[in-house]
mmCIF file of C-alpha atoms and ligand atoms in Angstrom:
data_model
loop_
_atom_site.group_PDB
_atom_site.id
_atom_site.type_symbol
_atom_site.label_atom_id
_atom_site.label_comp_id
_atom_site.label_asym_id
_atom_site.label_seq_id
_atom_site.Cartn_x
_atom_site.Cartn_y
_atom_site.Cartn_z
ATOM 1 C CA UNK A 1 17.790 25.757 31.619
ATOM 2 C CA UNK A 2 19.819 28.509 29.929
ATOM 3 C CA UNK A 3 18.003 31.504 28.232
ATOM 4 C CA UNK A 4 20.777 31.410 25.657
ATOM 5 C CA UNK A 5 23.076 28.422 25.756
ATOM 6 C CA UNK A 6 26.482 29.442 24.614
ATOM 7 C CA UNK A 7 28.203 26.565 26.358
ATOM 8 C CA UNK A 8 26.364 23.964 24.093
ATOM 9 C CA UNK A 9 27.523 25.785 21.171
ATOM 10 C CA UNK A 10 30.852 26.146 22.306
ATOM 11 C CA UNK A 11 31.265 22.315 22.936
ATOM 12 C CA UNK A 12 30.258 21.668 19.382
ATOM 13 C CA UNK A 13 32.954 24.141 17.807
ATOM 14 C CA UNK A 14 35.599 23.915 20.423
ATOM 15 C CA UNK A 15 38.322 22.526 18.148
ATOM 16 C CA UNK A 16 37.726 25.132 15.466
ATOM 17 C CA UNK A 17 37.651 27.953 18.000
ATOM 18 C CA UNK A 18 40.992 26.792 19.557
ATOM 19 C CA UNK A 19 42.549 26.295 16.210
ATOM 20 C CA UNK A 20 41.620 29.829 15.080
ATOM 21 C CA UNK A 21 42.775 31.408 18.235
ATOM 22 C CA UNK A 22 45.997 29.531 18.161
ATOM 23 C CA UNK A 23 46.670 31.045 14.771
ATOM 24 C CA UNK A 24 46.337 34.514 16.047
ATOM 25 C CA UNK A 25 48.573 33.819 18.932
ATOM 26 C CA UNK A 26 51.153 32.390 16.411
ATOM 27 C CA UNK A 27 51.139 35.448 13.996
ATOM 28 C CA UNK A 28 50.569 38.044 16.773
ATOM 29 C CA UNK A 29 48.711 40.580 14.688
ATOM 30 C CA UNK A 30 46.238 41.431 17.389
ATOM 31 C CA UNK A 31 45.242 44.638 15.769
ATOM 32 C CA UNK A 32 43.655 44.425 12.206
ATOM 33 C CA UNK A 33 45.134 40.911 11.594
ATOM 34 C CA UNK A 34 44.198 38.872 8.591
ATOM 35 C CA UNK A 35 41.182 37.314 10.247
ATOM 36 C CA UNK A 36 39.544 40.804 10.320
ATOM 37 C CA UNK A 37 39.770 40.942 6.445
ATOM 38 C CA UNK A 38 38.767 37.268 6.062
ATOM 39 C CA UNK A 39 35.707 37.809 8.115
ATOM 40 C CA UNK A 40 34.755 40.959 6.245
ATOM 41 C CA UNK A 41 34.826 39.223 2.999
ATOM 42 C CA UNK A 42 32.909 36.106 4.196
ATOM 43 C CA UNK A 43 30.170 38.200 5.859
ATOM 44 C CA UNK A 44 29.836 40.629 3.033
ATOM 45 C CA UNK A 45 29.295 37.607 0.727
ATOM 46 C CA UNK A 46 26.752 36.049 2.876
ATOM 47 C CA UNK A 47 24.858 39.340 3.281
ATOM 48 C CA UNK A 48 25.058 40.060 -0.449
ATOM 49 C CA UNK A 49 27.071 43.335 -0.017
ATOM 50 C CA UNK A 50 30.066 44.765 -1.821
ATOM 51 C CA UNK A 51 31.750 46.078 1.282
ATOM 52 C CA UNK A 52 32.059 45.089 4.930
ATOM 53 C CA UNK A 53 33.975 46.937 7.612
ATOM 54 C CA UNK A 54 34.555 45.290 10.983
ATOM 55 C CA UNK A 55 34.337 47.442 14.146
ATOM 56 C CA UNK A 56 34.376 47.281 17.828
ATOM 57 C CA UNK A 57 30.674 46.979 18.645
ATOM 58 C CA UNK A 58 27.284 47.326 17.295
ATOM 59 C CA UNK A 59 26.990 50.752 18.888
ATOM 60 C CA UNK A 60 30.242 51.840 17.141
ATOM 61 C CA UNK A 61 28.914 50.448 13.917
ATOM 62 C CA UNK A 62 25.814 52.862 14.239
ATOM 63 C CA UNK A 63 28.026 55.775 15.306
ATOM 64 C CA UNK A 64 30.447 55.206 12.403
ATOM 65 C CA UNK A 65 27.749 55.013 10.005
ATOM 66 C CA UNK A 66 26.197 58.308 11.271
ATOM 67 C CA UNK A 67 29.554 59.870 11.134
ATOM 68 C CA UNK A 68 30.309 58.717 7.586
ATOM 69 C CA UNK A 69 27.004 60.088 6.584
ATOM 70 C CA UNK A 70 27.825 63.539 8.094
ATOM 71 C CA UNK A 71 24.953 63.487 10.610
ATOM 72 C CA UNK A 72 25.213 66.394 13.090
ATOM 73 C CA UNK A 73 23.382 69.216 14.732
ATOM 74 C CA UNK A 74 20.384 70.476 13.017
ATOM 75 C CA UNK A 75 19.647 66.964 11.571
ATOM 76 C CA UNK A 76 16.496 64.837 12.469
ATOM 77 C CA UNK A 77 17.013 61.045 12.456
ATOM 78 C CA UNK A 78 13.846 59.003 12.581
ATOM 79 C CA UNK A 79 13.885 55.799 14.482
ATOM 80 C CA UNK A 80 11.772 53.504 16.633
ATOM 81 C CA UNK A 81 11.477 53.794 20.334
ATOM 82 C CA UNK A 82 11.124 50.137 20.710
ATOM 83 C CA UNK A 83 14.781 49.149 20.635
ATOM 84 C CA UNK A 84 18.067 49.040 22.482
ATOM 85 C CA UNK A 85 19.353 52.435 23.731
ATOM 86 C CA UNK A 86 22.376 52.149 21.190
ATOM 87 C CA UNK A 87 20.094 52.905 18.259
ATOM 88 C CA UNK A 88 19.219 56.434 19.387
ATOM 89 C CA UNK A 89 22.061 57.179 21.755
ATOM 90 C CA UNK A 90 24.463 57.503 18.803
ATOM 91 C CA UNK A 91 22.134 60.131 17.177
ATOM 92 C CA UNK A 92 22.179 62.248 20.181
ATOM 93 C CA UNK A 93 25.913 61.794 20.663
ATOM 94 C CA UNK A 94 26.652 63.369 17.514
ATOM 95 C CA UNK A 95 24.268 66.364 18.241
ATOM 96 C CA UNK A 96 21.393 65.270 15.987
ATOM 97 C CA UNK A 97 17.910 64.808 17.157
ATOM 98 C CA UNK A 98 16.157 61.545 17.347
ATOM 99 C CA UNK A 99 12.413 61.603 16.102
ATOM 100 C CA UNK A 100 10.670 58.516 17.419
ATOM 101 C CA UNK A 101 8.149 56.828 15.217
ATOM 102 C CA UNK A 102 5.848 54.186 16.898
ATOM 103 C CA UNK A 103 5.865 50.469 15.779
ATOM 104 C CA UNK A 104 3.604 48.204 14.123
ATOM 105 C CA UNK A 105 2.363 46.136 17.174
ATOM 106 C CA UNK A 106 2.373 42.731 15.183
ATOM 107 C CA UNK A 107 6.133 43.032 14.264
ATOM 108 C CA UNK A 108 7.443 45.327 16.839
ATOM 109 C CA UNK A 109 9.163 47.265 13.902
ATOM 110 C CA UNK A 110 8.892 50.800 12.876
ATOM 111 C CA UNK A 111 5.402 51.509 11.263
ATOM 112 C CA UNK A 112 5.849 52.960 7.671
ATOM 113 C CA UNK A 113 2.521 54.818 7.743
ATOM 114 C CA UNK A 114 3.611 56.585 11.053
ATOM 115 C CA UNK A 115 7.020 57.360 9.434
ATOM 116 C CA UNK A 116 5.347 58.991 6.667
ATOM 117 C CA UNK A 117 3.281 61.019 8.988
ATOM 118 C CA UNK A 118 6.311 61.980 11.186
ATOM 119 C CA UNK A 119 8.182 63.312 8.143
ATOM 120 C CA UNK A 120 5.251 65.411 7.284
ATOM 121 C CA UNK A 121 4.911 66.725 10.777
ATOM 122 C CA UNK A 122 8.473 67.713 10.883
ATOM 123 C CA UNK A 123 8.407 69.417 7.466
ATOM 124 C CA UNK A 124 5.412 71.332 8.334
ATOM 125 C CA UNK A 125 6.645 71.882 11.949
ATOM 126 C CA UNK A 126 3.183 70.739 13.109
ATOM 127 C CA UNK A 127 3.093 68.282 16.029
ATOM 128 C CA UNK A 128 -0.760 67.684 15.419
ATOM 129 C CA UNK A 129 0.314 65.499 12.337
ATOM 130 C CA UNK A 130 2.483 63.251 14.528
ATOM 131 C CA UNK A 131 4.292 63.454 17.857
ATOM 132 C CA UNK A 132 7.552 65.474 17.580
ATOM 133 C CA UNK A 133 10.243 66.262 20.234
ATOM 134 C CA UNK A 134 8.883 69.204 22.337
ATOM 135 C CA UNK A 135 11.955 71.365 21.546
ATOM 136 C CA UNK A 136 12.101 74.929 20.330
ATOM 137 C CA UNK A 137 12.706 75.205 16.614
ATOM 138 C CA UNK A 138 11.949 71.589 15.905
ATOM 139 C CA UNK A 139 10.338 72.616 12.565
ATOM 140 C CA UNK A 140 13.853 73.827 11.494
ATOM 141 C CA UNK A 141 15.538 70.345 11.747
ATOM 142 C CA UNK A 142 16.532 68.783 8.494
ATOM 143 C CA UNK A 143 14.971 65.394 7.935
ATOM 144 C CA UNK A 144 18.160 63.454 7.273
ATOM 145 C CA UNK A 145 18.019 59.687 7.972
ATOM 146 C CA UNK A 146 15.910 56.869 9.227
ATOM 147 C CA UNK A 147 17.252 53.977 11.185
ATOM 148 C CA UNK A 148 14.777 51.186 10.977
ATOM 149 C CA UNK A 149 15.718 48.279 13.447
ATOM 150 C CA UNK A 150 15.104 44.619 12.819
ATOM 151 C CA UNK A 151 13.640 43.962 16.221
ATOM 152 C CA UNK A 152 14.084 40.525 17.947
ATOM 153 C CA UNK A 153 15.358 39.283 14.534
ATOM 154 C CA UNK A 154 12.635 40.226 12.236
ATOM 155 C CA UNK A 155 13.543 42.552 9.433
ATOM 156 C CA UNK A 156 11.669 45.992 9.059
ATOM 157 C CA UNK A 157 9.283 46.630 6.065
ATOM 158 C CA UNK A 158 12.101 47.977 3.751
ATOM 159 C CA UNK A 159 9.977 48.202 0.656
ATOM 160 C CA UNK A 160 7.754 50.690 2.307
ATOM 161 C CA UNK A 161 10.640 52.460 4.138
ATOM 162 C CA UNK A 162 12.705 52.656 0.972
ATOM 163 C CA UNK A 163 9.776 54.327 -0.796
ATOM 164 C CA UNK A 164 9.264 56.910 1.882
ATOM 165 C CA UNK A 165 13.167 57.476 2.076
ATOM 166 C CA UNK A 166 13.414 58.100 -1.616
ATOM 167 C CA UNK A 167 10.465 60.429 -1.561
ATOM 168 C CA UNK A 168 11.900 62.572 1.232
ATOM 169 C CA UNK A 169 15.511 62.144 0.571
ATOM 170 C CA UNK A 170 16.370 60.198 3.666
ATOM 171 C CA UNK A 171 19.406 58.047 4.163
ATOM 172 C CA UNK A 172 18.469 54.480 5.419
ATOM 173 C CA UNK A 173 20.637 52.854 8.051
ATOM 174 C CA UNK A 174 19.550 49.338 8.773
ATOM 175 C CA UNK A 175 20.103 48.399 12.544
ATOM 176 C CA UNK A 176 20.581 44.759 12.005
ATOM 177 C CA UNK A 177 22.216 44.065 15.338
ATOM 178 C CA UNK A 178 19.617 41.318 16.187
ATOM 179 C CA UNK A 179 18.731 40.157 12.655
ATOM 180 C CA UNK A 180 22.118 38.831 11.077
ATOM 181 C CA UNK A 181 20.881 35.713 9.022
ATOM 182 C CA UNK A 182 17.339 37.011 8.644
ATOM 183 C CA UNK A 183 15.728 37.123 5.286
ATOM 184 C CA UNK A 184 13.123 39.465 3.826
ATOM 185 C CA UNK A 185 11.732 38.625 0.398
ATOM 186 C CA UNK A 186 14.758 36.971 -0.825
ATOM 187 C CA UNK A 187 17.256 39.453 0.624
ATOM 188 C CA UNK A 188 19.557 38.957 3.586
ATOM 189 C CA UNK A 189 19.706 41.047 6.622
ATOM 190 C CA UNK A 190 22.462 43.752 6.315
ATOM 191 C CA UNK A 191 21.588 44.058 2.662
ATOM 192 C CA UNK A 192 19.267 47.031 3.003
ATOM 193 C CA UNK A 193 19.901 50.807 3.401
ATOM 194 C CA UNK A 194 22.786 52.838 2.363
ATOM 195 C CA UNK A 195 24.602 51.373 5.353
ATOM 196 C CA UNK A 196 23.647 48.272 7.547
ATOM 197 C CA UNK A 197 25.059 47.589 11.049
ATOM 198 C CA UNK A 198 25.324 44.457 13.121
ATOM 199 C CA UNK A 199 26.630 43.423 16.389
ATOM 200 C CA UNK A 200 28.724 40.408 17.625
ATOM 201 C CA UNK A 201 27.750 40.753 21.241
ATOM 202 C CA UNK A 202 27.728 37.250 22.541
ATOM 203 C CA UNK A 203 23.975 36.989 22.871
ATOM 204 C CA UNK A 204 23.163 38.149 19.277
ATOM 205 C CA UNK A 205 22.594 35.433 16.570
ATOM 206 C CA UNK A 206 26.296 35.640 15.499
ATOM 207 C CA UNK A 207 28.219 36.533 18.542
ATOM 208 C CA UNK A 208 31.831 36.676 19.623
ATOM 209 C CA UNK A 209 33.437 36.468 23.018
ATOM 210 C CA UNK A 210 33.451 40.049 23.724
ATOM 211 C CA UNK A 211 32.507 43.090 21.879
ATOM 212 C CA UNK A 212 32.530 43.386 18.066
ATOM 213 C CA UNK A 213 30.475 44.586 15.201
ATOM 214 C CA UNK A 214 30.422 45.014 11.327
ATOM 215 C CA UNK A 215 29.181 47.627 8.847
ATOM 216 C CA UNK A 216 27.959 46.867 5.382
ATOM 217 C CA UNK A 217 27.458 49.052 2.302
ATOM 218 C CA UNK A 218 27.694 48.922 -1.485
ATOM 219 C CA UNK A 219 29.102 52.371 -1.793
ATOM 220 C CA UNK A 220 32.899 52.375 -2.121
ATOM 221 C CA UNK A 221 33.209 55.965 -0.944
ATOM 222 C CA UNK A 222 31.382 55.134 2.161
ATOM 223 C CA UNK A 223 33.370 52.025 2.684
ATOM 224 C CA UNK A 224 36.703 53.987 2.544
ATOM 225 C CA UNK A 225 35.225 56.738 4.778
ATOM 226 C CA UNK A 226 34.211 54.121 7.415
ATOM 227 C CA UNK A 227 37.763 52.494 7.117
ATOM 228 C CA UNK A 228 39.221 55.883 7.899
ATOM 229 C CA UNK A 229 36.740 56.685 10.720
ATOM 230 C CA UNK A 230 37.689 53.343 12.371
ATOM 231 C CA UNK A 231 41.307 54.229 12.694
ATOM 232 C CA UNK A 232 41.051 57.898 14.048
ATOM 233 C CA UNK A 233 40.265 59.406 10.731
ATOM 234 C CA UNK A 234 43.487 58.244 9.026
ATOM 235 C CA UNK A 235 44.433 59.436 5.533
ATOM 236 C CA UNK A 236 47.252 57.799 3.600
ATOM 237 C CA UNK A 237 48.658 56.265 6.892
ATOM 238 C CA UNK A 238 47.998 56.049 10.469
ATOM 239 C CA UNK A 239 49.541 59.383 11.576
ATOM 240 C CA UNK A 240 48.171 61.275 8.730
ATOM 241 C CA UNK A 241 44.718 62.231 10.138
ATOM 242 C CA UNK A 242 42.359 63.977 7.752
ATOM 243 C CA UNK A 243 39.054 63.747 9.717
ATOM 244 C CA UNK A 244 37.793 63.140 13.296
ATOM 245 C CA UNK A 245 37.454 59.486 13.772
ATOM 246 C CA UNK A 246 37.620 57.000 16.775
ATOM 247 C CA UNK A 247 39.225 53.820 17.691
ATOM 248 C CA UNK A 248 36.526 51.608 16.372
ATOM 249 C CA UNK A 249 38.470 48.370 15.367
ATOM 250 C CA UNK A 250 37.410 44.850 15.580
ATOM 251 C CA UNK A 251 39.980 42.792 17.508
ATOM 252 C CA UNK A 252 41.717 40.067 15.464
ATOM 253 C CA UNK A 253 40.946 37.495 18.158
ATOM 254 C CA UNK A 254 37.222 38.296 18.056
ATOM 255 C CA UNK A 255 37.133 38.140 14.342
ATOM 256 C CA UNK A 256 38.829 34.620 14.712
ATOM 257 C CA UNK A 257 36.063 33.655 17.066
ATOM 258 C CA UNK A 258 33.354 34.848 14.713
ATOM 259 C CA UNK A 259 35.037 32.873 11.870
ATOM 260 C CA UNK A 260 34.666 29.696 13.689
ATOM 261 C CA UNK A 261 31.090 30.393 14.833
ATOM 262 C CA UNK A 262 30.215 31.355 11.167
ATOM 263 C CA UNK A 263 31.080 27.844 9.819
ATOM 264 C CA UNK A 264 28.115 26.545 11.871
ATOM 265 C CA UNK A 265 25.838 29.606 11.593
ATOM 266 C CA UNK A 266 23.831 28.719 8.574
ATOM 267 C CA UNK A 267 22.940 25.579 10.205
ATOM 268 C CA UNK A 268 22.130 27.126 13.533
ATOM 269 C CA UNK A 269 19.741 29.462 11.586
ATOM 270 C CA UNK A 270 17.759 26.430 10.403
ATOM 271 C CA UNK A 271 17.698 25.032 13.972
ATOM 272 C CA UNK A 272 16.388 28.512 15.174
ATOM 273 C CA UNK A 273 13.676 28.180 12.604
ATOM 274 C CA UNK A 274 12.670 24.709 13.900
ATOM 275 C CA UNK A 275 12.709 25.908 17.549
ATOM 276 C CA UNK A 276 10.454 28.760 16.697
ATOM 277 C CA UNK A 277 8.071 26.674 14.702
ATOM 278 C CA UNK A 278 7.860 24.229 17.539
ATOM 279 C CA UNK A 279 7.094 26.855 20.171
ATOM 280 C CA UNK A 280 4.392 28.627 18.008
ATOM 281 C CA UNK A 281 2.624 25.240 17.135
ATOM 282 C CA UNK A 282 2.426 24.432 20.787
ATOM 283 C CA UNK A 283 1.681 27.942 22.197
ATOM 284 C CA UNK A 284 -0.978 28.944 19.560
ATOM 285 C CA UNK A 285 -3.892 27.247 21.361
ATOM 286 C CA UNK A 286 -3.089 28.948 24.859
ATOM 287 C CA UNK A 287 -5.674 31.608 25.473
ATOM 288 C CA UNK A 288 -4.413 35.045 26.264
ATOM 289 C CA UNK A 289 -1.109 34.702 24.907
ATOM 290 C CA UNK A 290 -0.056 35.937 21.362
ATOM 291 C CA UNK A 291 2.747 34.316 19.526
ATOM 292 C CA UNK A 292 5.153 36.228 17.222
ATOM 293 C CA UNK A 293 4.003 37.323 13.801
ATOM 294 C CA UNK A 294 6.285 36.596 10.876
ATOM 295 C CA UNK A 295 4.978 38.273 7.564
ATOM 296 C CA UNK A 296 4.866 36.295 4.184
ATOM 297 C CA UNK A 297 8.316 36.290 2.678
ATOM 298 C CA UNK A 298 10.243 36.911 5.879
ATOM 299 C CA UNK A 299 12.680 34.644 7.834
ATOM 300 C CA UNK A 300 13.339 35.870 11.300
ATOM 301 C CA UNK A 301 16.875 35.283 12.823
ATOM 302 C CA UNK A 302 15.075 34.701 16.105
ATOM 303 C CA UNK A 303 17.365 36.707 18.244
ATOM 304 C CA UNK A 304 14.438 36.523 20.730
ATOM 305 C CA UNK A 305 11.311 34.482 20.740
ATOM 306 C CA UNK A 306 8.790 36.920 22.369
ATOM 307 C CA UNK A 307 5.165 36.428 23.340
ATOM 308 C CA UNK A 308 2.534 39.068 24.313
ATOM 309 C CA UNK A 309 0.495 38.441 27.571
ATOM 310 C CA UNK A 310 -2.885 39.954 28.162
ATOM 311 C CA UNK A 311 -1.503 42.785 30.265
ATOM 312 C CA UNK A 312 1.253 43.550 32.725
ATOM 313 C CA UNK A 313 -0.090 41.570 35.572
ATOM 314 C CA UNK A 314 -0.638 38.580 33.420
ATOM 315 C CA UNK A 315 2.846 38.862 32.155
ATOM 316 C CA UNK A 316 4.175 39.067 35.698
ATOM 317 C CA UNK A 317 1.958 35.995 36.619
ATOM 318 C CA UNK A 318 3.363 33.861 33.712
ATOM 319 C CA UNK A 319 6.835 35.008 34.146
ATOM 320 C CA UNK A 320 6.741 34.025 37.920
ATOM 321 C CA UNK A 321 5.241 30.561 37.193
ATOM 322 C CA UNK A 322 8.027 29.973 34.649
ATOM 323 C CA UNK A 323 10.695 31.057 37.035
ATOM 324 C CA UNK A 324 9.454 28.803 39.749
ATOM 325 C CA UNK A 325 10.107 25.807 37.356
ATOM 326 C CA UNK A 326 13.646 27.195 36.570
ATOM 327 C CA UNK A 327 12.749 28.541 33.237
ATOM 328 C CA UNK A 328 14.457 32.041 32.676
ATOM 329 C CA UNK A 329 12.599 34.617 30.811
ATOM 330 C CA UNK A 330 13.497 38.277 29.745
ATOM 331 C CA UNK A 331 11.735 41.443 28.736
ATOM 332 C CA UNK A 332 12.925 43.173 25.488
ATOM 333 C CA UNK A 333 12.296 45.907 26.134
ATOM 334 C CA UNK A 334 10.580 47.197 29.426
ATOM 335 C CA UNK A 335 10.656 50.832 28.555
ATOM 336 C CA UNK A 336 10.432 52.467 25.090
ATOM 337 C CA UNK A 337 13.261 54.967 24.502
ATOM 338 C CA UNK A 338 10.878 58.058 24.288
ATOM 339 C CA UNK A 339 10.178 57.544 27.972
ATOM 340 C CA UNK A 340 13.742 56.896 29.076
ATOM 341 C CA UNK A 341 15.279 59.446 31.525
ATOM 342 C CA UNK A 342 18.248 59.948 29.169
ATOM 343 C CA UNK A 343 15.942 61.311 26.465
ATOM 344 C CA UNK A 344 13.684 63.410 28.783
ATOM 345 C CA UNK A 345 15.148 66.466 27.162
ATOM 346 C CA UNK A 346 13.095 65.567 24.113
ATOM 347 C CA UNK A 347 9.831 66.164 25.968
ATOM 348 C CA UNK A 348 8.033 63.076 24.865
ATOM 349 C CA UNK A 349 5.090 62.087 27.007
ATOM 350 C CA UNK A 350 3.335 58.817 27.659
ATOM 351 C CA UNK A 351 0.770 58.192 24.839
ATOM 352 C CA UNK A 352 3.125 59.530 22.115
ATOM 353 C CA UNK A 353 3.977 55.962 20.984
ATOM 354 C CA UNK A 354 0.979 53.929 22.102
ATOM 355 C CA UNK A 355 1.943 50.599 20.318
ATOM 356 C CA UNK A 356 5.452 50.711 21.793
ATOM 357 C CA UNK A 357 4.102 51.423 25.281
ATOM 358 C CA UNK A 358 1.570 48.551 25.003
ATOM 359 C CA UNK A 359 4.193 46.109 23.884
ATOM 360 C CA UNK A 360 6.617 47.154 26.536
ATOM 361 C CA UNK A 361 4.196 46.228 29.301
ATOM 362 C CA UNK A 362 2.959 42.904 27.767
ATOM 363 C CA UNK A 363 6.057 41.436 26.063
ATOM 364 C CA UNK A 364 8.356 38.613 27.445
ATOM 365 C CA UNK A 365 10.840 36.253 25.781
ATOM 366 C CA UNK A 366 11.330 32.510 26.256
ATOM 367 C CA UNK A 367 14.664 30.704 26.200
ATOM 368 C CA UNK A 368 15.639 30.709 22.534
ATOM 369 C CA UNK A 369 18.900 29.282 20.845
ATOM 370 C CA UNK A 370 19.765 26.751 18.301
ATOM 371 C CA UNK A 371 20.570 24.004 20.928
ATOM 372 C CA UNK A 372 17.104 24.021 22.633
ATOM 373 C CA UNK A 373 15.967 20.475 22.657
ATOM 374 C CA UNK A 374 12.300 19.316 21.929
ATOM 375 C CA UNK A 375 11.989 18.219 25.559
ATOM 376 C CA UNK A 376 13.145 21.529 26.912
ATOM 377 C CA UNK A 377 10.638 23.335 24.671
ATOM 378 C CA UNK A 378 7.806 20.751 25.680
ATOM 379 C CA UNK A 379 8.604 21.572 29.300
ATOM 380 C CA UNK A 380 8.483 25.350 28.736
ATOM 381 C CA UNK A 381 5.120 25.009 26.954
ATOM 382 C CA UNK A 382 3.743 22.747 29.558
ATOM 383 C CA UNK A 383 4.523 25.153 32.460
ATOM 384 C CA UNK A 384 3.048 28.015 30.429
ATOM 385 C CA UNK A 385 -0.123 26.104 29.580
ATOM 386 C CA UNK A 386 -0.763 25.135 33.158
ATOM 387 C CA UNK A 387 -0.053 28.574 34.463
ATOM 388 C CA UNK A 388 -2.467 30.093 31.927
ATOM 389 C CA UNK A 389 -5.214 27.651 33.114
ATOM 390 C CA UNK A 390 -4.688 28.401 36.729
HETATM 391 C C1 LIG B 1 22.683 44.938 20.713
HETATM 392 C C2 LIG B 1 22.240 46.026 19.902
HETATM 393 C C3 LIG B 1 22.904 47.098 19.591
HETATM 394 C C4 LIG B 1 24.357 47.418 20.065
HETATM 395 O O1 LIG B 1 25.176 46.406 19.924
HETATM 396 P P1 LIG B 1 26.495 46.349 20.778
HETATM 397 O O2 LIG B 1 27.423 45.470 20.048
HETATM 398 O O3 LIG B 1 26.143 45.839 22.131
HETATM 399 O O4 LIG B 1 27.116 47.662 20.938
HETATM 400 C C5 LIG B 1 22.323 48.118 18.785
HETATM 401 N N1 LIG B 1 21.034 47.893 18.323
HETATM 402 C C6 LIG B 1 20.333 46.891 18.698
HETATM 403 C C7 LIG B 1 18.917 46.880 18.230
HETATM 404 C C8 LIG B 1 20.796 45.940 19.532
HETATM 405 O O5 LIG B 1 20.024 45.012 19.955
#
């Protein structure tokens, strides 16, 4: 059994994939070819955004977003420690300081109450109000932006986050790397924030066959800034460089591949809902295992289907039982970012983000993709149930 079955997907769309790739080989515009623009138009319409800018990865999407917003030294950027390293790495790369805000244990997403407390703590320079980096002069940092992450495919609480951001003048960047196709109260993933970022890494809900990403905004100035940053800060042409940028382009071939996959994407999203529903219905009754929580009005993109075991030993026991039956599982994520070695300079300690730390030792993910069969799922659940009873 595959954790994510990309081969089954490929078999179903092989003709479209080959036709799209053939087209690129025929026209030869490997860099910024017509497929890039076509994909930008289609995904902007799907997400309900005015502008989309294709880029080289989800990480570059976040980096370019922060660059376009002028984030740099002296700026504080609030984010969750329960995420992939990219989310916070780009903050530090630009010389700004990540401020970690703990999650709501039920959703794995940034807790708006704790965000409010963290902003207050920073403004007052008072770490008793909320954990802050143990850096000299931390109280002098400017509260600049917040990057909520739509963890595992479930969108963050954008109503509450939006209120806090408006109140404190924070820019919002949605990290939607895991949530393309998700819905929150009638609005699509990538439609929130001043800028939203997604990834086409192969294992994401909408993936390519390499690296790729996209940035969304409704602001024409930000869109043209992003287009300039994507190509080395170009001005009127490629050899007129008006700002510091990067090589952040999306390959034409990757855009052609995403175009083929996007044709079946809405259907795949429905299949993911069915698969998740089947898992949850069957697992709900197993003692000691918590199924994922999806708040009213939300549709997860189910990038992952993650459970919570009772504790770390229980998780290891369940994972081993599944593995012995050939069922792969993964842990997203085993160590929250505030405790990662790369961020040790921030001086965070164990206990600073207790919900994230708790989820990190209890969470594990089951195989999840649109081509999971009912039989496969029944087998996974059977093994899980038997293991739990033993
Ligand atoms: C995958 C991921 C990224 C980075 O995307 P890449 O395309 O791999 O660079 C950023 N944030 C989150 C939450 C992710 O899961």
